[in-house]
Coordinates of C-alpha atoms in Angstrom, one line a residue:
Chain A
M11 CA -110.1 -6.2 101.2
V12 CA -110.3 -4.7 97.5
S13 CA -108.9 -1.4 97.2
E14 CA -108.6 -0.6 93.4
P15 CA -111.1 -1.4 91.0
L16 CA -111.2 -4.3 89.2
D17 CA -113.3 -5.6 86.4
F18 CA -115.9 -7.6 87.6
D19 CA -114.4 -11.0 86.6
S20 CA -111.5 -10.4 88.6
Y21 CA -112.7 -9.3 91.3
V22 CA -115.0 -12.5 91.5
A23 CA -111.8 -14.6 91.0
A24 CA -110.1 -12.7 93.8
R25 CA -112.6 -12.9 96.4
R26 CA -114.5 -15.8 95.6
R27 CA -113.1 -18.4 98.0
S28 CA -113.4 -15.6 101.0
L29 CA -117.0 -15.0 100.4
M30 CA -117.7 -18.4 100.1
R31 CA -116.4 -18.8 103.6
T32 CA -118.3 -16.5 105.2
A33 CA -121.5 -17.5 103.0
Y34 CA -121.1 -21.2 104.6
L35 CA -121.0 -19.8 108.0
L36 CA -123.8 -17.4 107.6
T37 CA -125.7 -20.3 106.3
G38 CA -124.6 -23.5 107.3
E39 CA -125.4 -25.2 104.1
H40 CA -123.3 -25.6 100.8
H41 CA -126.4 -24.9 98.6
A42 CA -127.4 -22.1 100.7
A43 CA -124.1 -20.5 100.6
E44 CA -123.5 -20.5 97.1
D45 CA -127.2 -19.2 96.4
L46 CA -126.1 -16.2 98.9
V47 CA -123.0 -15.6 97.2
Q48 CA -124.6 -15.7 93.9
T49 CA -127.5 -13.5 94.7
A50 CA -124.8 -11.1 95.8
L51 CA -122.6 -11.0 93.1
T52 CA -125.6 -10.8 90.5
R53 CA -126.7 -7.6 92.4
A54 CA -123.1 -6.2 92.2
Y55 CA -122.8 -7.0 88.4
A56 CA -126.0 -5.1 88.2
A57 CA -124.6 -1.9 89.7
W58 CA -121.0 -2.5 88.8
R59 CA -120.9 0.7 87.1
R60 CA -121.7 2.8 90.0
I61 CA -120.0 0.6 92.7
K62 CA -117.0 -0.2 91.3
D63 CA -114.9 2.9 91.5
S64 CA -116.1 3.6 95.4
G65 CA -113.6 1.6 96.4
A66 CA -116.2 -0.1 98.3
V67 CA -117.2 -3.3 96.2
D68 CA -116.3 -6.0 99.1
A69 CA -118.6 -3.7 101.5
Y70 CA -121.0 -3.8 99.4
V71 CA -121.1 -7.3 98.3
R72 CA -120.7 -8.5 102.3
R73 CA -123.3 -6.0 103.2
T74 CA -125.9 -7.7 100.6
M75 CA -124.6 -11.0 101.7
V76 CA -125.8 -10.8 105.2
N77 CA -128.5 -8.7 104.9
V78 CA -130.0 -11.0 102.5
D79 CA -129.3 -14.0 104.5
A80 CA -131.0 -12.3 107.7
S81 CA -134.1 -10.9 106.2
W82 CA -136.8 -13.1 106.8
W83 CA -138.2 -13.0 103.0
R84 CA -135.1 -15.2 101.6
R85 CA -136.0 -17.6 104.8
A86 CA -139.3 -17.8 104.0
W87 CA -138.4 -18.6 100.1
R88 CA -136.2 -20.9 101.2
R89 CA -139.2 -22.6 102.9
L90 CA -141.1 -22.6 99.8
E91 CA -138.4 -24.3 98.1
R92 CA -139.2 -27.1 100.0
T93 CA -142.6 -27.6 98.7
T94 CA -142.1 -29.6 95.9
D95 CA -143.4 -33.1 94.6
T96 CA -140.8 -34.2 92.9
I97 CA -137.6 -36.3 94.5
P98 CA -135.2 -33.7 95.7
E99 CA -131.6 -33.5 94.3
R100 CA -129.0 -35.3 96.1
A101 CA -127.6 -33.5 99.1
I102 CA -124.3 -32.5 99.7
P103 CA -123.0 -34.6 102.6
P104 CA -122.3 -32.5 105.5
P105 CA -118.3 -32.2 105.9
V106 CA -116.3 -34.7 108.0
V107 CA -114.8 -32.5 110.5
E108 CA -112.6 -33.1 113.3
D109 CA -115.0 -32.8 116.3
S110 CA -112.2 -30.3 117.6
E111 CA -113.2 -28.9 121.4
G112 CA -116.5 -30.2 120.9
D113 CA -116.9 -28.0 117.3
E114 CA -119.9 -30.1 116.3
Q115 CA -122.1 -28.8 119.3
L116 CA -120.8 -25.3 119.4
W117 CA -121.4 -25.3 115.3
N118 CA -124.9 -26.8 115.7
A119 CA -125.5 -24.0 118.4
V120 CA -124.5 -21.0 116.0
Q121 CA -126.5 -22.4 113.5
Q122 CA -129.5 -22.4 115.8
L123 CA -129.2 -18.4 116.3
A124 CA -131.7 -15.8 114.8
P125 CA -130.2 -15.1 111.5
R126 CA -129.2 -11.6 112.6
Q127 CA -127.3 -12.6 115.6
R128 CA -125.3 -15.3 113.3
A129 CA -124.2 -12.9 111.0
V130 CA -122.7 -10.5 114.1
I131 CA -121.0 -13.6 115.3
V132 CA -119.3 -14.6 111.7
L133 CA -118.6 -10.9 111.3
R134 CA -116.9 -10.2 114.6
Y135 CA -115.1 -13.6 115.4
Y136 CA -114.6 -15.0 111.9
E137 CA -113.8 -12.1 109.9
D138 CA -112.6 -10.4 113.1
R139 CA -114.5 -6.9 112.2
S140 CA -114.6 -4.7 114.8
E141 CA -118.2 -3.3 116.3
A142 CA -118.2 0.0 114.0
E143 CA -117.6 -2.2 111.0
T144 CA -120.2 -4.9 111.8
A145 CA -122.4 -2.2 112.3
E146 CA -121.6 -0.7 109.1
L147 CA -122.1 -4.2 107.1
L148 CA -125.5 -4.5 109.0
G149 CA -126.5 -1.0 108.5
C150 CA -127.2 -0.6 112.1
A151 CA -126.1 1.0 115.2
R152 CA -122.9 0.3 117.0
G153 CA -125.0 -0.7 120.4
T154 CA -127.4 -2.8 118.6
V155 CA -124.5 -4.9 117.7
K156 CA -123.0 -4.6 121.0
S157 CA -126.4 -6.1 122.4
T158 CA -127.0 -8.6 119.7
S159 CA -123.8 -10.2 120.2
Y160 CA -124.3 -10.1 124.0
Q161 CA -127.5 -12.2 123.4
A162 CA -126.0 -14.3 120.7
L163 CA -123.2 -15.5 123.0
A164 CA -125.8 -15.9 126.2
K165 CA -127.7 -18.1 123.9
L166 CA -124.5 -20.5 122.9
R167 CA -123.7 -20.4 126.8
A168 CA -126.9 -21.8 127.4
A169 CA -126.8 -24.1 124.8
L170 CA -123.6 -25.6 125.6
G171 CA -124.2 -25.4 129.5
A172 CA -122.0 -27.8 131.1
D173 CA -119.9 -29.2 128.2
L174 CA -118.8 -25.2 127.7
T175 CA -117.2 -25.4 131.4
K176 CA -115.9 -29.0 130.4
A177 CA -114.3 -28.1 127.2
D178 CA -113.0 -24.5 128.6
L179 CA -111.1 -26.5 131.4
T180 CA -109.8 -28.9 129.3
T181 CA -108.6 -26.3 126.9
K182 CA -106.9 -24.2 129.8
A183 CA -105.8 -27.2 130.9
D184 CA -103.8 -28.2 127.8
L185 CA -102.7 -24.8 127.8
I186 CA -101.1 -25.1 131.2
E187 CA -99.2 -28.1 130.2
K188 CA -98.0 -26.7 126.9
D189 CA -96.6 -23.9 128.6
G190 CA -95.1 -26.2 131.3
R191 CA -96.9 -24.2 134.1
Chain B
M23 CA -119.8 -10.1 139.1
N24 CA -118.2 -12.8 140.4
D25 CA -114.9 -14.2 138.7
H26 CA -116.3 -17.3 137.3
V27 CA -119.2 -15.1 135.1
D28 CA -116.1 -12.6 134.3
K29 CA -114.1 -15.3 132.3
R30 CA -116.4 -17.7 130.5
P31 CA -117.4 -15.2 127.7
D32 CA -113.8 -14.7 126.9
Q33 CA -113.4 -18.4 126.5
L34 CA -116.1 -18.8 124.5
E35 CA -115.2 -16.0 122.3
A36 CA -111.8 -17.7 122.1
R37 CA -113.7 -21.4 120.8
L38 CA -115.9 -19.7 118.7
R39 CA -112.8 -18.0 116.6
R40 CA -111.2 -21.4 116.5
M41 CA -114.3 -23.2 115.6
L42 CA -115.6 -20.8 112.6
G43 CA -112.0 -20.9 111.3
R44 CA -111.8 -24.6 111.2
R45 CA -115.6 -24.6 109.4
A46 CA -114.7 -22.2 106.9
E47 CA -112.2 -24.5 105.6
H48 CA -114.8 -27.0 104.4
A49 CA -116.5 -24.3 102.3
S50 CA -116.6 -25.1 98.7
E51 CA -114.7 -23.3 95.6
G52 CA -117.8 -22.0 94.0
E53 CA -116.1 -21.9 90.7
R54 CA -118.7 -21.0 88.3
L55 CA -119.8 -18.0 90.4
A56 CA -118.7 -15.1 88.1
A57 CA -120.4 -16.7 84.9
S58 CA -123.8 -17.1 87.3
A59 CA -123.4 -13.7 88.4
H60 CA -122.8 -12.6 84.9
R61 CA -125.9 -14.2 83.5
G62 CA -128.2 -13.2 86.6
G63 CA -127.1 -9.9 86.7
H64 CA -128.2 -9.3 82.9
Q65 CA -131.5 -11.1 84.1
L66 CA -131.7 -8.2 86.9
I67 CA -131.0 -5.5 84.2
A68 CA -133.5 -6.5 82.2
R69 CA -136.2 -7.2 85.0
R70 CA -135.5 -3.8 86.1
R71 CA -136.0 -2.1 83.0
V72 CA -139.3 -4.1 82.2
L73 CA -140.2 -3.3 85.8
A74 CA -139.5 0.5 84.8
G75 CA -141.8 0.2 81.5
L76 CA -144.6 -1.4 83.9
T77 CA -144.4 1.5 86.0
G78 CA -144.7 4.4 83.5
V79 CA -147.9 2.7 81.9
A80 CA -149.5 1.9 85.5
A81 CA -147.8 3.6 88.5
V82 CA -148.6 2.3 91.9
A83 CA -152.3 1.5 90.8
I84 CA -155.0 0.9 88.2
A85 CA -158.3 2.8 88.7
A86 CA -160.2 -0.2 87.0
P87 CA -163.4 0.7 85.1
V88 CA -166.8 -0.7 86.2
G89 CA -166.9 -4.5 85.4
A90 CA -163.3 -4.1 83.7
R91 CA -161.7 -7.5 83.0
V92 CA -158.1 -7.1 82.8
L93 CA -155.9 -9.2 80.2
G94 CA -152.3 -9.7 80.0
G95 CA -150.1 -12.8 80.6
P96 CA -151.2 -16.4 80.0
Q97 CA -154.7 -16.5 78.4
P98 CA -157.5 -19.3 78.9
T99 CA -159.2 -21.3 76.4
R100 CA -162.2 -21.1 77.1
L101 CA -164.4 -24.6 76.6
A102 CA -167.4 -24.1 78.3
P103 CA -168.4 -20.7 77.9
T104 CA -170.5 -19.7 81.0
G105 CA -168.9 -16.1 81.9
P106 CA -169.8 -12.8 81.8
D107 CA -170.7 -10.8 78.2
E108 CA -167.9 -10.5 76.5
R109 CA -168.5 -6.7 75.8
E110 CA -167.7 -6.2 79.5
L111 CA -163.7 -7.1 78.8
P112 CA -161.2 -4.7 78.0
R113 CA -159.4 -4.6 74.6
K114 CA -155.9 -3.7 75.9
P115 CA -153.8 -5.8 78.8
V116 CA -153.9 -3.7 81.8
P117 CA -151.1 -4.4 84.7
L118 CA -151.0 -3.4 87.8
R119 CA -148.0 -2.7 90.1
I120 CA -147.8 -2.8 93.8
D121 CA -144.8 -0.4 95.5
L122 CA -145.5 -0.3 99.0
E123 CA -143.9 3.3 99.2
K124 CA -146.4 4.9 97.0
L125 CA -149.7 3.3 98.4
P126 CA -152.4 5.4 100.2
K127 CA -153.3 4.7 103.3
G128 CA -156.8 2.8 103.2
G129 CA -159.1 1.3 105.9
P130 CA -158.6 -1.8 107.8
P131 CA -158.7 -5.2 106.8
R132 CA -162.0 -6.9 106.4
V133 CA -160.7 -10.7 107.0
P134 CA -158.8 -11.8 110.0
Y135 CA -155.1 -11.4 109.5
Y136 CA -152.2 -12.5 112.5
S137 CA -149.8 -9.8 113.6
A138 CA -146.2 -11.5 114.6
G139 CA -145.7 -8.4 116.4
D140 CA -148.4 -8.4 118.8
G141 CA -148.9 -12.1 118.4
V142 CA -152.6 -12.4 117.7
I143 CA -155.3 -12.8 115.0
R144 CA -157.2 -9.6 114.4
D145 CA -160.5 -10.4 113.3
G146 CA -162.6 -7.3 113.5
D147 CA -162.8 -5.8 117.4
R148 CA -161.3 -9.6 118.4
T149 CA -158.1 -10.2 119.3
I150 CA -157.2 -14.0 119.8
P151 CA -153.6 -14.5 121.3
V152 CA -151.5 -17.0 119.6
E153 CA -148.6 -18.8 121.7
A154 CA -146.0 -18.2 119.0
K155 CA -142.7 -15.9 119.1
P156 CA -142.4 -12.8 117.3
S157 CA -140.1 -14.8 114.6
D158 CA -142.4 -17.5 114.1
I159 CA -144.0 -18.0 110.7
V160 CA -148.0 -18.6 111.3
F161 CA -150.2 -20.0 109.2
F162 CA -154.4 -20.0 110.1
A163 CA -157.7 -20.2 108.6
P164 CA -160.9 -19.6 110.4
V165 CA -163.5 -22.2 111.1
E166 CA -166.8 -21.9 112.8
G167 CA -166.0 -20.7 116.4
G168 CA -162.4 -20.8 116.1
Y169 CA -159.0 -21.1 113.8
V170 CA -156.8 -23.5 112.8
V171 CA -153.6 -22.4 113.7
Q172 CA -149.9 -23.5 112.5
V173 CA -146.9 -22.2 114.3
G174 CA -143.1 -22.3 113.2
D175 CA -141.9 -23.5 110.1
L176 CA -140.5 -27.3 110.3
P177 CA -141.1 -28.7 112.4
A178 CA -144.3 -27.0 113.4
T179 CA -146.9 -27.2 115.8
S180 CA -150.7 -27.1 114.8
A181 CA -153.9 -26.6 116.9
L182 CA -157.5 -26.0 116.6
L183 CA -158.5 -23.0 118.8
D184 CA -161.6 -21.4 120.0
T185 CA -162.1 -17.7 119.6
D186 CA -160.5 -16.8 123.0
G187 CA -157.4 -19.1 121.7
T188 CA -157.8 -21.9 124.2
E189 CA -156.5 -25.5 122.1
L190 CA -159.5 -27.5 121.4
L191 CA -157.6 -30.1 119.7
P192 CA -153.7 -30.6 118.8
L193 CA -152.8 -31.7 115.2
T194 CA -150.5 -33.8 114.4
P195 CA -148.4 -31.8 111.2
G196 CA -148.3 -33.7 108.1
N197 CA -145.7 -34.3 105.7
E198 CA -142.9 -31.8 105.3
H199 CA -142.4 -32.1 102.0
V200 CA -145.8 -30.9 101.0
A201 CA -145.9 -27.8 103.3
F202 CA -148.6 -26.5 101.4
A203 CA -151.1 -29.6 102.9
L204 CA -149.9 -29.2 106.6
L205 CA -152.6 -27.0 107.5
P206 CA -156.3 -28.8 107.3
A207 CA -158.6 -28.5 104.7
I208 CA -162.0 -26.7 105.7
S209 CA -165.4 -27.7 104.6
A210 CA -167.2 -24.4 103.0
D211 CA -169.3 -23.8 106.0
G212 CA -166.4 -24.1 108.5
R213 CA -167.8 -26.9 110.3
R214 CA -165.4 -29.5 109.8
L215 CA -161.7 -30.0 108.9
A216 CA -159.5 -32.7 107.6
W217 CA -155.7 -32.9 107.3
S218 CA -152.8 -36.0 106.9
E219 CA -151.2 -37.5 110.2
W220 CA -147.8 -38.7 108.7
N221 CA -145.3 -41.4 109.9
G222 CA -142.1 -40.7 107.4
D223 CA -140.3 -43.2 109.1
A224 CA -142.8 -46.0 108.4
G225 CA -143.9 -44.4 105.2
K226 CA -147.7 -44.3 106.3
G227 CA -150.3 -42.0 107.4
T228 CA -153.7 -41.2 108.4
L229 CA -156.4 -38.8 107.2
M230 CA -158.2 -37.4 109.5
V231 CA -161.7 -35.6 109.8
A232 CA -163.0 -33.4 112.7
D233 CA -165.5 -31.5 113.4
A234 CA -164.8 -27.6 114.5
T235 CA -165.9 -28.7 118.0
G236 CA -162.9 -30.7 118.5
D237 CA -164.3 -34.1 117.5
I238 CA -163.0 -36.7 115.2
V239 CA -165.3 -37.8 112.7
G240 CA -163.3 -39.9 110.6
E241 CA -160.1 -41.2 109.6
R242 CA -158.5 -43.3 107.0
P243 CA -155.6 -45.1 106.8
F244 CA -152.9 -44.7 104.0
G245 CA -149.6 -46.1 103.2
K246 CA -146.6 -47.4 100.8
G247 CA -144.7 -44.3 100.8
R248 CA -147.3 -42.2 99.2
Y249 CA -148.7 -39.3 101.2
V250 CA -152.2 -38.6 100.4
W251 CA -153.5 -35.1 101.7
P252 CA -156.9 -33.5 101.4
V253 CA -156.8 -31.1 98.6
G254 CA -160.7 -29.8 100.2
F255 CA -164.0 -30.3 100.6
V256 CA -166.8 -31.3 98.0
G257 CA -169.6 -31.1 100.0
D258 CA -169.4 -33.6 102.8
R259 CA -166.9 -35.5 100.5
I260 CA -163.3 -34.6 100.3
L261 CA -160.9 -34.7 97.4
L262 CA -157.7 -36.4 98.1
G263 CA -154.6 -35.8 96.2
S264 CA -150.8 -37.6 96.5
D265 CA -147.2 -35.8 96.2
A266 CA -146.0 -39.3 94.8
D267 CA -148.3 -40.2 92.5
S268 CA -150.0 -37.1 90.3
G269 CA -152.7 -39.9 88.6
Y270 CA -154.1 -40.0 92.8
A271 CA -157.3 -38.3 92.8
Q272 CA -160.2 -39.7 95.2
L273 CA -163.3 -38.2 96.6
W274 CA -163.7 -39.6 99.9
N275 CA -166.8 -39.9 102.1
P276 CA -165.8 -40.0 105.9
D277 CA -169.2 -40.3 107.0
T278 CA -169.4 -44.0 105.0
D279 CA -165.5 -44.5 104.4
R280 CA -166.1 -45.2 101.0
A281 CA -163.8 -43.6 98.4
T282 CA -164.3 -43.0 94.8
D283 CA -161.3 -42.6 91.8
L284 CA -161.4 -39.6 89.8
D285 CA -159.8 -38.9 86.4
L286 CA -158.0 -36.2 87.3
E287 CA -154.2 -35.2 87.2
G288 CA -152.6 -34.2 90.4
P289 CA -155.8 -31.7 91.7
F290 CA -154.2 -29.0 93.9
A291 CA -157.6 -27.1 94.6
T292 CA -161.7 -27.0 95.0
D293 CA -163.9 -24.8 95.5
G294 CA -166.5 -27.8 96.1
S295 CA -167.9 -27.3 92.6
R296 CA -164.7 -27.0 90.5
H297 CA -161.5 -28.7 90.8
A298 CA -158.0 -27.5 89.5
I299 CA -154.9 -29.3 88.5
P300 CA -151.6 -27.1 87.9
G301 CA -148.8 -26.8 85.8
G302 CA -148.1 -24.9 82.2
S303 CA -151.5 -25.7 81.2
S304 CA -153.7 -25.5 84.5
A305 CA -156.9 -26.5 84.3
V306 CA -160.4 -26.3 85.8
F307 CA -163.4 -29.0 85.6
D308 CA -166.4 -29.3 86.9
A309 CA -166.7 -31.5 89.9
R310 CA -169.9 -32.9 89.0
T311 CA -169.3 -33.9 85.4
G312 CA -166.0 -34.1 85.2
E313 CA -165.8 -31.7 82.4
R314 CA -163.1 -29.3 81.6
L315 CA -164.4 -26.2 81.9
W316 CA -161.4 -24.2 80.8
R317 CA -157.4 -24.2 80.8
I318 CA -154.7 -21.6 80.5
D319 CA -152.7 -22.9 77.2
K320 CA -149.5 -21.0 77.9
G321 CA -147.7 -19.3 81.0
S322 CA -145.2 -20.0 83.2
A323 CA -147.2 -19.2 86.1
S324 CA -147.1 -21.8 88.9
A325 CA -150.3 -23.9 90.9
G326 CA -151.9 -21.3 93.4
C327 CA -154.9 -21.9 95.2
M328 CA -158.9 -21.1 94.8
T329 CA -160.3 -18.4 97.0
K330 CA -163.3 -19.7 99.7
D331 CA -165.4 -17.6 98.0
G332 CA -165.3 -19.5 94.7
H333 CA -164.5 -16.3 92.7
Y334 CA -160.8 -16.4 91.7
L335 CA -158.3 -19.1 91.1
L336 CA -154.8 -17.5 92.1
L337 CA -151.8 -18.4 90.1
Q338 CA -148.1 -17.0 91.4
G339 CA -145.6 -16.6 88.8
G340 CA -142.0 -14.3 88.6
D341 CA -138.9 -15.5 89.9
N342 CA -139.7 -14.9 93.8
A343 CA -143.4 -15.1 93.0
E344 CA -143.5 -11.5 92.7
V345 CA -146.3 -11.6 90.1
L346 CA -149.8 -12.8 90.9
Y347 CA -152.2 -14.1 88.1
V348 CA -156.2 -13.7 89.5
H349 CA -158.3 -15.7 87.4
D350 CA -162.3 -15.5 87.3
L351 CA -162.8 -19.1 88.4
E352 CA -166.0 -19.3 86.3
T353 CA -164.4 -18.1 82.9
G354 CA -160.6 -18.5 83.2
R355 CA -160.6 -14.8 82.1
L356 CA -157.3 -13.1 83.8
L357 CA -158.8 -10.5 86.1
F358 CA -155.8 -8.8 87.5
Q359 CA -152.0 -9.4 86.8
I360 CA -150.2 -7.8 90.0
R361 CA -146.9 -7.3 90.0
A362 CA -145.3 -6.2 93.3
V363 CA -141.8 -5.0 93.7
T364 CA -140.5 -7.8 95.8
R365 CA -142.8 -10.5 96.6
I366 CA -146.7 -11.2 96.8
D367 CA -147.1 -13.8 99.8
R368 CA -151.1 -14.2 99.9
A369 CA -154.0 -13.0 98.6
V370 CA -157.8 -13.5 99.7
P371 CA -161.0 -11.6 99.0
E372 CA -162.8 -9.5 101.4
P373 CA -166.6 -9.7 101.9
N374 CA -167.4 -7.3 99.2
G375 CA -164.9 -9.0 96.2
D376 CA -161.9 -6.4 97.0
L377 CA -158.7 -8.5 97.2
L378 CA -156.5 -8.4 99.9
L379 CA -152.9 -9.2 99.3
G380 CA -149.8 -9.8 101.9
V381 CA -147.1 -7.9 100.3
Q382 CA -143.1 -8.0 101.1
Q383 CA -140.8 -5.4 99.7
E384 CA -137.2 -4.5 100.3
I385 CA -137.0 -1.1 101.1
D386 CA -133.3 0.6 102.0
D387 CA -132.1 -3.1 102.6
E388 CA -135.0 -3.9 104.9
Y389 CA -137.7 -6.1 104.2
V390 CA -141.2 -4.7 105.2
M391 CA -144.5 -6.4 104.8
A392 CA -148.4 -4.7 104.6
L393 CA -151.6 -6.1 103.5
V394 CA -152.7 -4.2 100.4
R395 CA -156.5 -3.8 99.4
C396 CA -156.6 -3.9 95.6
P397 CA -160.5 -3.0 94.8
V398 CA -162.3 -4.4 91.6
H399 CA -163.3 -0.8 91.4
G400 CA -160.5 2.0 92.5
E401 CA -157.2 2.2 93.4
A402 CA -154.7 -0.3 95.3
E403 CA -154.1 1.3 99.3
L404 CA -152.3 -0.1 102.4
A405 CA -155.0 -2.3 104.7
T406 CA -152.1 -2.1 107.1
E407 CA -148.8 -0.6 107.5
P408 CA -145.9 -1.6 106.2
V409 CA -143.9 -3.3 109.0
S410 CA -140.4 -4.9 109.5
G411 CA -139.9 -8.1 111.7
T412 CA -138.3 -10.8 112.6
S413 CA -140.6 -13.2 111.2
A414 CA -140.9 -14.5 107.5
A415 CA -144.7 -13.1 107.7
P416 CA -144.9 -10.3 110.0
V417 CA -148.5 -9.6 108.7
A418 CA -150.2 -12.9 107.7
L419 CA -153.6 -13.3 105.9
P420 CA -155.9 -17.0 106.7
V421 CA -154.6 -19.8 104.0
H422 CA -157.6 -21.2 101.5
R423 CA -157.8 -24.7 101.3

């Protein structure tokens, strides 16, 4: 977390990579991730005088990111952006990722979650936020985070089905083997 | 709970942590973010100042004088004057600003609308169930004896429903890259609909025409990678446009299967007697003679639509479609320049000529939506209470085509 008041450029330089990672997990797309971070930083820039001394710049930017991404307005706008009669720019190909533990299937399942559910999953399991912190960032009650997380995990389990059991057993077997037990 | 159920969530959570960590490594660097945010931030500050100024001029609503014509924004060049007396026009531009937090409550909508929270189309006293989740985006348009409904974003499912919500005819969605053409075009009397079925892999498709009862009455294949879509009905004939060829414009008669080429660049809307073409110089043509009636010389507004009653041409502007330009179709005069705080979704005229808007607004980090009535004479008011929801449009007005 950034605790000292910074100038805007220093903040971006220090947090850019971290923000992009979270945005990529939230959106699942490189262009959308950049767009999301840019939107949050643009708002932060416009409000910089107000937020820079509060010691909560990072919280402000991340709160903006998760809420903007979860908002239906933004998703609707993305839909409209697809309405074009021109040839789209060449898309960035998806990253080639070694498919450890069936990552691809789990990643796809996460992408299928509702935006709010995905935000909870990313904040809880990537950023390692507590329920209280996640609730603060999402602007909702702690109980809502708990129930949203429960629903999201249930969806993921349902999506993975038998594969989850198989992969978990494999992982468990590997661990046992590594432990020499 | 048994042991099996207890352990699985923990295993899943551990897998999630590992997977997300590995995935995050592949995020791009975002090297240009600071510079872009500087530019965007400056623009945002400037825009807020402009909005604050507009609020000072005409907060919330404008009581438009009887017969008033509102000026401002892109101006038309009238090439064939046919409109109202010039003396009715106001001398100064009068912008109209919509802020959902400040509008008074008014009467309910006088046109059908979709309520995502209830999953129904509300049409007067009637409610028509739609098979959709609350998070689904729903597009719909009334036809005689029913509705055409599209559920979902992409992929979408479309169908012709009767007034009980019973499916009369499933419709195959068109080309996802031409999202505005997914819903069928509907004839002025609501008795016929036309749409394009598209096979993207084969690069070809079929124009389809059906009666509102669900009977197919015409088909015409098209192909060569060019997606042809029905812009709208011109009497019994159908104006066709193409996504890949801006010079493509034909009038097709499904009864005789004869098509006539038109000298029209990229038509996007028709009310049967006039066609409109988009761009920085939107223009409206007489459908019978081909004569250009008027055009808008300047402006950043993008293509929109004509209202079904043939009164208005609607064009959207602003970075996030927060501005709606409402032109008189007869003369090209700008009637309203409506600016919302966040975004205007769609606009539909009510039977008495009042304009109903779907307005989206960010309030306390939450996006809400309401239908807003902009009377020609009087103050803007809420036709529905602002609601939030998981759908892109918790309340949706019908689509014009």
